[in-house]
mmCIF file of C-alpha atoms and ligand atoms in Angstrom:
data_model
loop_
_atom_site.group_PDB
_atom_site.id
_atom_site.type_symbol
_atom_site.label_atom_id
_atom_site.label_comp_id
_atom_site.label_asym_id
_atom_site.label_seq_id
_atom_site.Cartn_x
_atom_site.Cartn_y
_atom_site.Cartn_z
ATOM 1 C CA MET A 1 0.000 0.000 0.000
ATOM 2 C CA LEU A 2 1.170 3.513 -0.784
ATOM 3 C CA LEU A 3 -0.300 6.559 0.944
ATOM 4 C CA PHE A 4 0.700 10.180 0.393
ATOM 5 C CA LYS A 5 -0.769 13.219 2.097
ATOM 6 C CA PHE A 6 -1.099 16.705 0.591
ATOM 7 C CA PRO A 7 -2.382 19.428 2.949
ATOM 8 C CA PHE A 8 -3.827 22.077 0.632
ATOM 9 C CA GLY A 9 -6.164 25.058 0.573
ATOM 10 C CA PRO A 10 -6.970 27.701 3.203
ATOM 11 C CA LEU A 11 -8.008 25.000 5.723
ATOM 12 C CA LYS A 12 -5.009 22.738 5.005
ATOM 13 C CA THR A 13 -7.339 19.907 4.015
ATOM 14 C CA ASN A 14 -5.500 16.599 3.623
ATOM 15 C CA ALA A 15 -5.844 15.440 0.031
ATOM 16 C CA LEU A 16 -4.660 11.812 -0.128
ATOM 17 C CA LEU A 17 -3.247 9.576 -2.808
ATOM 18 C CA LEU A 18 -3.845 5.917 -1.924
ATOM 19 C CA GLY A 19 -2.238 3.351 -4.173
ATOM 20 C CA CYS A 20 -1.875 -0.408 -4.503
ATOM 21 C CA SER A 21 1.840 -1.268 -4.728
ATOM 22 C CA GLU A 22 1.148 -4.463 -6.719
ATOM 23 C CA THR A 23 -1.179 -3.159 -9.438
ATOM 24 C CA LYS A 24 -0.187 0.543 -9.362
ATOM 25 C CA LYS A 25 -3.870 1.487 -9.323
ATOM 26 C CA ALA A 26 -4.679 4.464 -7.116
ATOM 27 C CA ALA A 27 -7.451 6.641 -5.723
ATOM 28 C CA VAL A 28 -7.435 10.313 -4.869
ATOM 29 C CA ILE A 29 -9.293 11.063 -1.664
ATOM 30 C CA ASP A 30 -10.658 14.560 -0.958
ATOM 31 C CA PRO A 31 -8.969 16.635 -3.704
ATOM 32 C CA ALA A 32 -8.510 19.863 -1.768
ATOM 33 C CA LEU A 33 -8.297 23.288 -3.365
ATOM 34 C CA GLY A 34 -5.162 23.563 -5.519
ATOM 35 C CA SER A 35 -3.974 20.015 -4.768
ATOM 36 C CA SER A 36 -4.394 18.384 -8.193
ATOM 37 C CA ASP A 37 -1.008 19.255 -9.708
ATOM 38 C CA ALA A 38 0.919 18.011 -6.671
ATOM 39 C CA VAL A 39 -1.158 14.811 -6.505
ATOM 40 C CA LEU A 40 -0.801 14.118 -10.226
ATOM 41 C CA GLU A 41 2.961 14.735 -10.103
ATOM 42 C CA LYS A 42 3.361 12.263 -7.256
ATOM 43 C CA ALA A 43 1.194 9.700 -9.072
ATOM 44 C CA GLU A 44 3.386 10.026 -12.144
ATOM 45 C CA GLU A 45 6.574 9.784 -10.116
ATOM 46 C CA MET A 46 5.328 6.577 -8.466
ATOM 47 C CA GLY A 47 3.895 5.121 -11.684
ATOM 48 C CA LEU A 48 0.356 5.134 -10.270
ATOM 49 C CA SER A 49 -2.754 5.368 -12.420
ATOM 50 C CA ILE A 50 -5.676 7.095 -10.720
ATOM 51 C CA ASP A 51 -8.969 5.343 -11.372
ATOM 52 C CA LYS A 52 -11.178 6.642 -8.540
ATOM 53 C CA ILE A 53 -11.904 9.961 -6.826
ATOM 54 C CA LEU A 54 -13.309 9.316 -3.350
ATOM 55 C CA LEU A 55 -14.945 11.933 -1.155
ATOM 56 C CA THR A 56 -15.311 11.549 2.615
ATOM 57 C CA HIS A 57 -18.011 14.257 2.445
ATOM 58 C CA SER A 58 -19.005 17.211 0.311
ATOM 59 C CA HIS A 59 -17.805 20.250 2.266
ATOM 60 C CA TRP A 60 -16.150 22.602 -0.201
ATOM 61 C CA ASP A 61 -12.656 22.194 1.211
ATOM 62 C CA HIS A 62 -12.770 18.439 0.395
ATOM 63 C CA PHE A 63 -14.013 18.522 -3.198
ATOM 64 C CA ALA A 64 -12.738 21.881 -4.549
ATOM 65 C CA ASP A 65 -10.399 20.188 -7.069
ATOM 66 C CA ALA A 66 -12.657 17.200 -7.848
ATOM 67 C CA GLN A 67 -13.807 18.439 -11.260
ATOM 68 C CA ASN A 68 -10.205 19.287 -12.300
ATOM 69 C CA MET A 69 -9.091 15.864 -11.172
ATOM 70 C CA LYS A 70 -11.994 14.189 -12.974
ATOM 71 C CA GLU A 71 -11.128 15.958 -16.217
ATOM 72 C CA LYS A 72 -7.428 15.165 -15.944
ATOM 73 C CA THR A 73 -7.816 11.482 -15.027
ATOM 74 C CA GLY A 74 -11.237 10.497 -16.400
ATOM 75 C CA ALA A 75 -11.839 8.806 -13.026
ATOM 76 C CA PRO A 76 -15.350 8.541 -11.545
ATOM 77 C CA VAL A 77 -16.302 10.470 -8.402
ATOM 78 C CA TYR A 78 -17.612 8.511 -5.398
ATOM 79 C CA VAL A 79 -19.677 10.091 -2.603
ATOM 80 C CA HIS A 80 -22.539 9.165 -0.262
ATOM 81 C CA ALA A 81 -25.922 10.107 -1.771
ATOM 82 C CA LEU A 82 -26.797 12.311 1.230
ATOM 83 C CA ASP A 83 -23.830 14.553 0.407
ATOM 84 C CA ALA A 84 -24.250 14.547 -3.390
ATOM 85 C CA GLU A 85 -26.283 17.705 -3.861
ATOM 86 C CA ASN A 86 -23.547 20.072 -2.725
ATOM 87 C CA LEU A 87 -21.283 18.713 -5.469
ATOM 88 C CA ARG A 88 -23.848 19.522 -8.135
ATOM 89 C CA THR A 89 -24.703 22.897 -6.587
ATOM 90 C CA PRO A 90 -21.759 24.125 -4.507
ATOM 91 C CA GLY A 91 -22.974 26.167 -1.543
ATOM 92 C CA SER A 92 -26.369 24.417 -1.328
ATOM 93 C CA ASP A 93 -25.250 22.854 1.967
ATOM 94 C CA GLY A 94 -25.437 26.287 3.637
ATOM 95 C CA LEU A 95 -21.690 26.681 4.228
ATOM 96 C CA PRO A 96 -20.459 30.075 3.046
ATOM 97 C CA LEU A 97 -18.395 29.882 -0.144
ATOM 98 C CA LEU A 98 -15.485 32.291 -0.086
ATOM 99 C CA PHE A 99 -14.906 31.950 -3.824
ATOM 100 C CA PRO A 100 -16.671 30.259 -6.736
ATOM 101 C CA LEU A 101 -16.179 26.496 -7.012
ATOM 102 C CA ARG A 102 -16.577 24.184 -9.976
ATOM 103 C CA SER A 103 -19.476 21.783 -9.618
ATOM 104 C CA VAL A 104 -18.920 18.077 -10.223
ATOM 105 C CA ASP A 105 -21.339 15.291 -11.118
ATOM 106 C CA PRO A 106 -20.924 12.285 -8.826
ATOM 107 C CA ASP A 107 -20.822 8.884 -10.553
ATOM 108 C CA HIS A 108 -21.190 6.417 -7.699
ATOM 109 C CA PHE A 109 -23.070 6.568 -4.379
ATOM 110 C CA PHE A 110 -21.616 4.873 -1.306
ATOM 111 C CA VAL A 111 -23.752 2.848 1.072
ATOM 112 C CA ASP A 112 -22.804 1.836 4.613
ATOM 113 C CA GLY A 113 -20.777 -1.379 4.718
ATOM 114 C CA GLU A 114 -20.022 -1.320 0.987
ATOM 115 C CA ARG A 115 -16.720 -2.866 -0.046
ATOM 116 C CA PHE A 116 -14.702 -1.813 -3.054
ATOM 117 C CA LYS A 117 -11.154 -2.144 -4.278
ATOM 118 C CA VAL A 118 -8.307 0.111 -5.248
ATOM 119 C CA GLY A 119 -6.136 -2.352 -7.149
ATOM 120 C CA HIS A 120 -5.837 -5.233 -4.663
ATOM 121 C CA LEU A 121 -6.609 -3.089 -1.624
ATOM 122 C CA ASN A 122 -9.934 -3.953 -0.011
ATOM 123 C CA ILE A 123 -11.706 -0.906 1.353
ATOM 124 C CA GLU A 124 -14.806 -0.793 3.503
ATOM 125 C CA VAL A 125 -17.166 2.187 3.673
ATOM 126 C CA ILE A 126 -18.321 3.182 7.153
ATOM 127 C CA HIS A 127 -21.162 5.699 7.015
ATOM 128 C CA THR A 128 -20.394 8.244 9.737
ATOM 129 C CA PRO A 129 -23.012 11.017 9.680
ATOM 130 C CA GLY A 130 -22.780 13.816 12.257
ATOM 131 C CA HIS A 131 -20.417 16.383 10.757
ATOM 132 C CA SER A 132 -22.405 16.031 7.526
ATOM 133 C CA PRO A 133 -25.285 13.660 6.672
ATOM 134 C CA GLY A 134 -23.358 11.736 4.005
ATOM 135 C CA GLY A 135 -20.009 11.636 5.797
ATOM 136 C CA VAL A 136 -18.081 8.381 5.365
ATOM 137 C CA CYS A 137 -14.804 6.886 6.584
ATOM 138 C CA PHE A 138 -12.705 4.459 4.552
ATOM 139 C CA TYR A 139 -11.385 1.433 6.417
ATOM 140 C CA VAL A 140 -8.546 -0.682 5.017
ATOM 141 C CA PRO A 141 -8.480 -3.628 7.470
ATOM 142 C CA ALA A 142 -5.426 -5.397 5.987
ATOM 143 C CA HIS A 143 -3.344 -2.271 6.609
ATOM 144 C CA HIS A 144 -4.937 -1.185 9.918
ATOM 145 C CA LEU A 145 -5.861 2.127 8.342
ATOM 146 C CA LEU A 146 -8.859 4.415 8.728
ATOM 147 C CA ILE A 147 -9.294 7.497 6.582
ATOM 148 C CA SER A 148 -11.611 9.477 8.801
ATOM 149 C CA GLY A 149 -12.459 12.672 6.899
ATOM 150 C CA ASP A 150 -13.836 15.301 9.270
ATOM 151 C CA THR A 151 -15.450 12.736 11.616
ATOM 152 C CA LEU A 152 -12.400 12.075 13.818
ATOM 153 C CA PHE A 153 -9.272 14.181 14.311
ATOM 154 C CA GLN A 154 -6.295 13.887 16.632
ATOM 155 C CA GLY A 155 -7.768 14.884 19.996
ATOM 156 C CA CYS A 156 -11.348 15.682 18.941
ATOM 157 C CA MET A 157 -14.385 14.877 16.859
ATOM 158 C CA GLY A 158 -15.431 16.774 13.741
ATOM 159 C CA GLY A 159 -17.109 20.168 14.063
ATOM 160 C CA LEU A 160 -20.794 20.213 14.970
ATOM 161 C CA HIS A 161 -21.295 23.979 14.544
ATOM 162 C CA LEU A 162 -22.106 23.728 10.822
ATOM 163 C CA PRO A 163 -25.583 23.691 9.235
ATOM 164 C CA THR A 164 -24.932 20.114 8.011
ATOM 165 C CA ALA A 165 -24.179 18.785 11.519
ATOM 166 C CA ASN A 166 -26.186 16.542 13.838
ATOM 167 C CA ALA A 167 -24.820 15.786 17.329
ATOM 168 C CA ASP A 168 -26.912 12.630 17.911
ATOM 169 C CA GLU A 169 -25.778 11.089 14.652
ATOM 170 C CA MET A 170 -22.168 11.931 15.531
ATOM 171 C CA LYS A 171 -22.460 9.873 18.742
ATOM 172 C CA GLY A 172 -23.512 6.807 16.743
ATOM 173 C CA SER A 173 -20.687 7.339 14.263
ATOM 174 C CA LEU A 174 -18.041 7.668 16.999
ATOM 175 C CA LYS A 175 -19.366 4.478 18.559
ATOM 176 C CA LYS A 176 -18.746 2.637 15.277
ATOM 177 C CA LEU A 177 -15.176 3.986 15.137
ATOM 178 C CA SER A 178 -14.507 3.191 18.814
ATOM 179 C CA LEU A 179 -15.085 -0.509 18.004
ATOM 180 C CA LEU A 180 -12.186 -0.657 15.524
ATOM 181 C CA PRO A 181 -8.897 -2.249 16.671
ATOM 182 C CA PRO A 182 -6.857 0.167 18.869
ATOM 183 C CA ASP A 183 -3.801 -0.102 16.589
ATOM 184 C CA THR A 184 -5.777 1.300 13.630
ATOM 185 C CA ARG A 185 -3.909 4.265 12.154
ATOM 186 C CA VAL A 186 -6.276 7.197 11.646
ATOM 187 C CA VAL A 187 -5.598 9.667 8.828
ATOM 188 C CA PRO A 188 -8.005 12.612 9.250
ATOM 189 C CA GLY A 189 -9.197 15.299 6.846
ATOM 190 C CA HIS A 190 -7.107 17.930 8.657
ATOM 191 C CA GLY A 191 -4.038 17.774 10.887
ATOM 192 C CA PRO A 192 -1.793 14.918 11.973
ATOM 193 C CA ASP A 193 -2.436 11.178 12.106
ATOM 194 C CA THR A 194 -3.450 9.373 15.275
ATOM 195 C CA THR A 195 -4.691 5.895 16.216
ATOM 196 C CA ILE A 196 -8.006 4.627 17.583
ATOM 197 C CA GLY A 197 -6.182 3.542 20.776
ATOM 198 C CA LYS A 198 -4.585 6.956 21.369
ATOM 199 C CA GLU A 199 -8.013 8.606 21.184
ATOM 200 C CA SER A 200 -9.029 7.058 24.507
ATOM 201 C CA TRP A 201 -11.936 9.540 24.874
ATOM 202 C CA LEU A 202 -13.714 7.541 22.137
ATOM 203 C CA LYS A 203 -14.415 4.833 24.717
ATOM 204 C CA LYS A 204 -17.180 6.909 26.282
ATOM 205 C CA PHE A 205 -19.238 6.394 23.100
ATOM 206 C CA ASN A 206 -18.656 2.644 23.198
ATOM 207 C CA HIS A 207 -21.841 1.450 24.949
HETATM 208 ZN ZN1 ZN B 301 -16.125 19.106 6.727
HETATM 209 ZN ZN1 ZN B 302 -12.717 19.773 6.262
#
């Protein structure tokens, strides 16, 4: 497995390039504003071919470069249906847009528990509403990896102050994450990595 992180845009959103070392197939996760050139350069350097664009949710800072990336790679865009509308009509989620964003048509809609592959990597979708209704995390069990979007950060949960947020749903989502093995590496949508075990406060949601 290959994983590269590109913090980009005014909120330093972590765009990710996740690749299969055997097949050289790769996915871009959350193409943040201005990240596409850096991601595409790295993919070329590593000999990776990008065949999926995966979104943890549809807040603007996570999909700002999705249409550019789609045009440059021809790859389909994956998102949960409950977060799809803001891709088609940026700003319809009620978050203020500081600048105009290109809309993007999603091609595939995630459902909870769905499994898909990036090359030989098996990835499981965990629907984690709370920060946004269609928020998802990507779990790669063979590599003890969770890509947590804006649901779980080092030291805290995702923001609940936004119009898309729902505190009760967040509790259920954190419970799901608290049940993952403690050695699971967590790569969030902003900031540094952590592990499920290090985030010991998660245990209070585990009942
Ligand atoms: Zn967000
Ligand atoms: Zn974010």
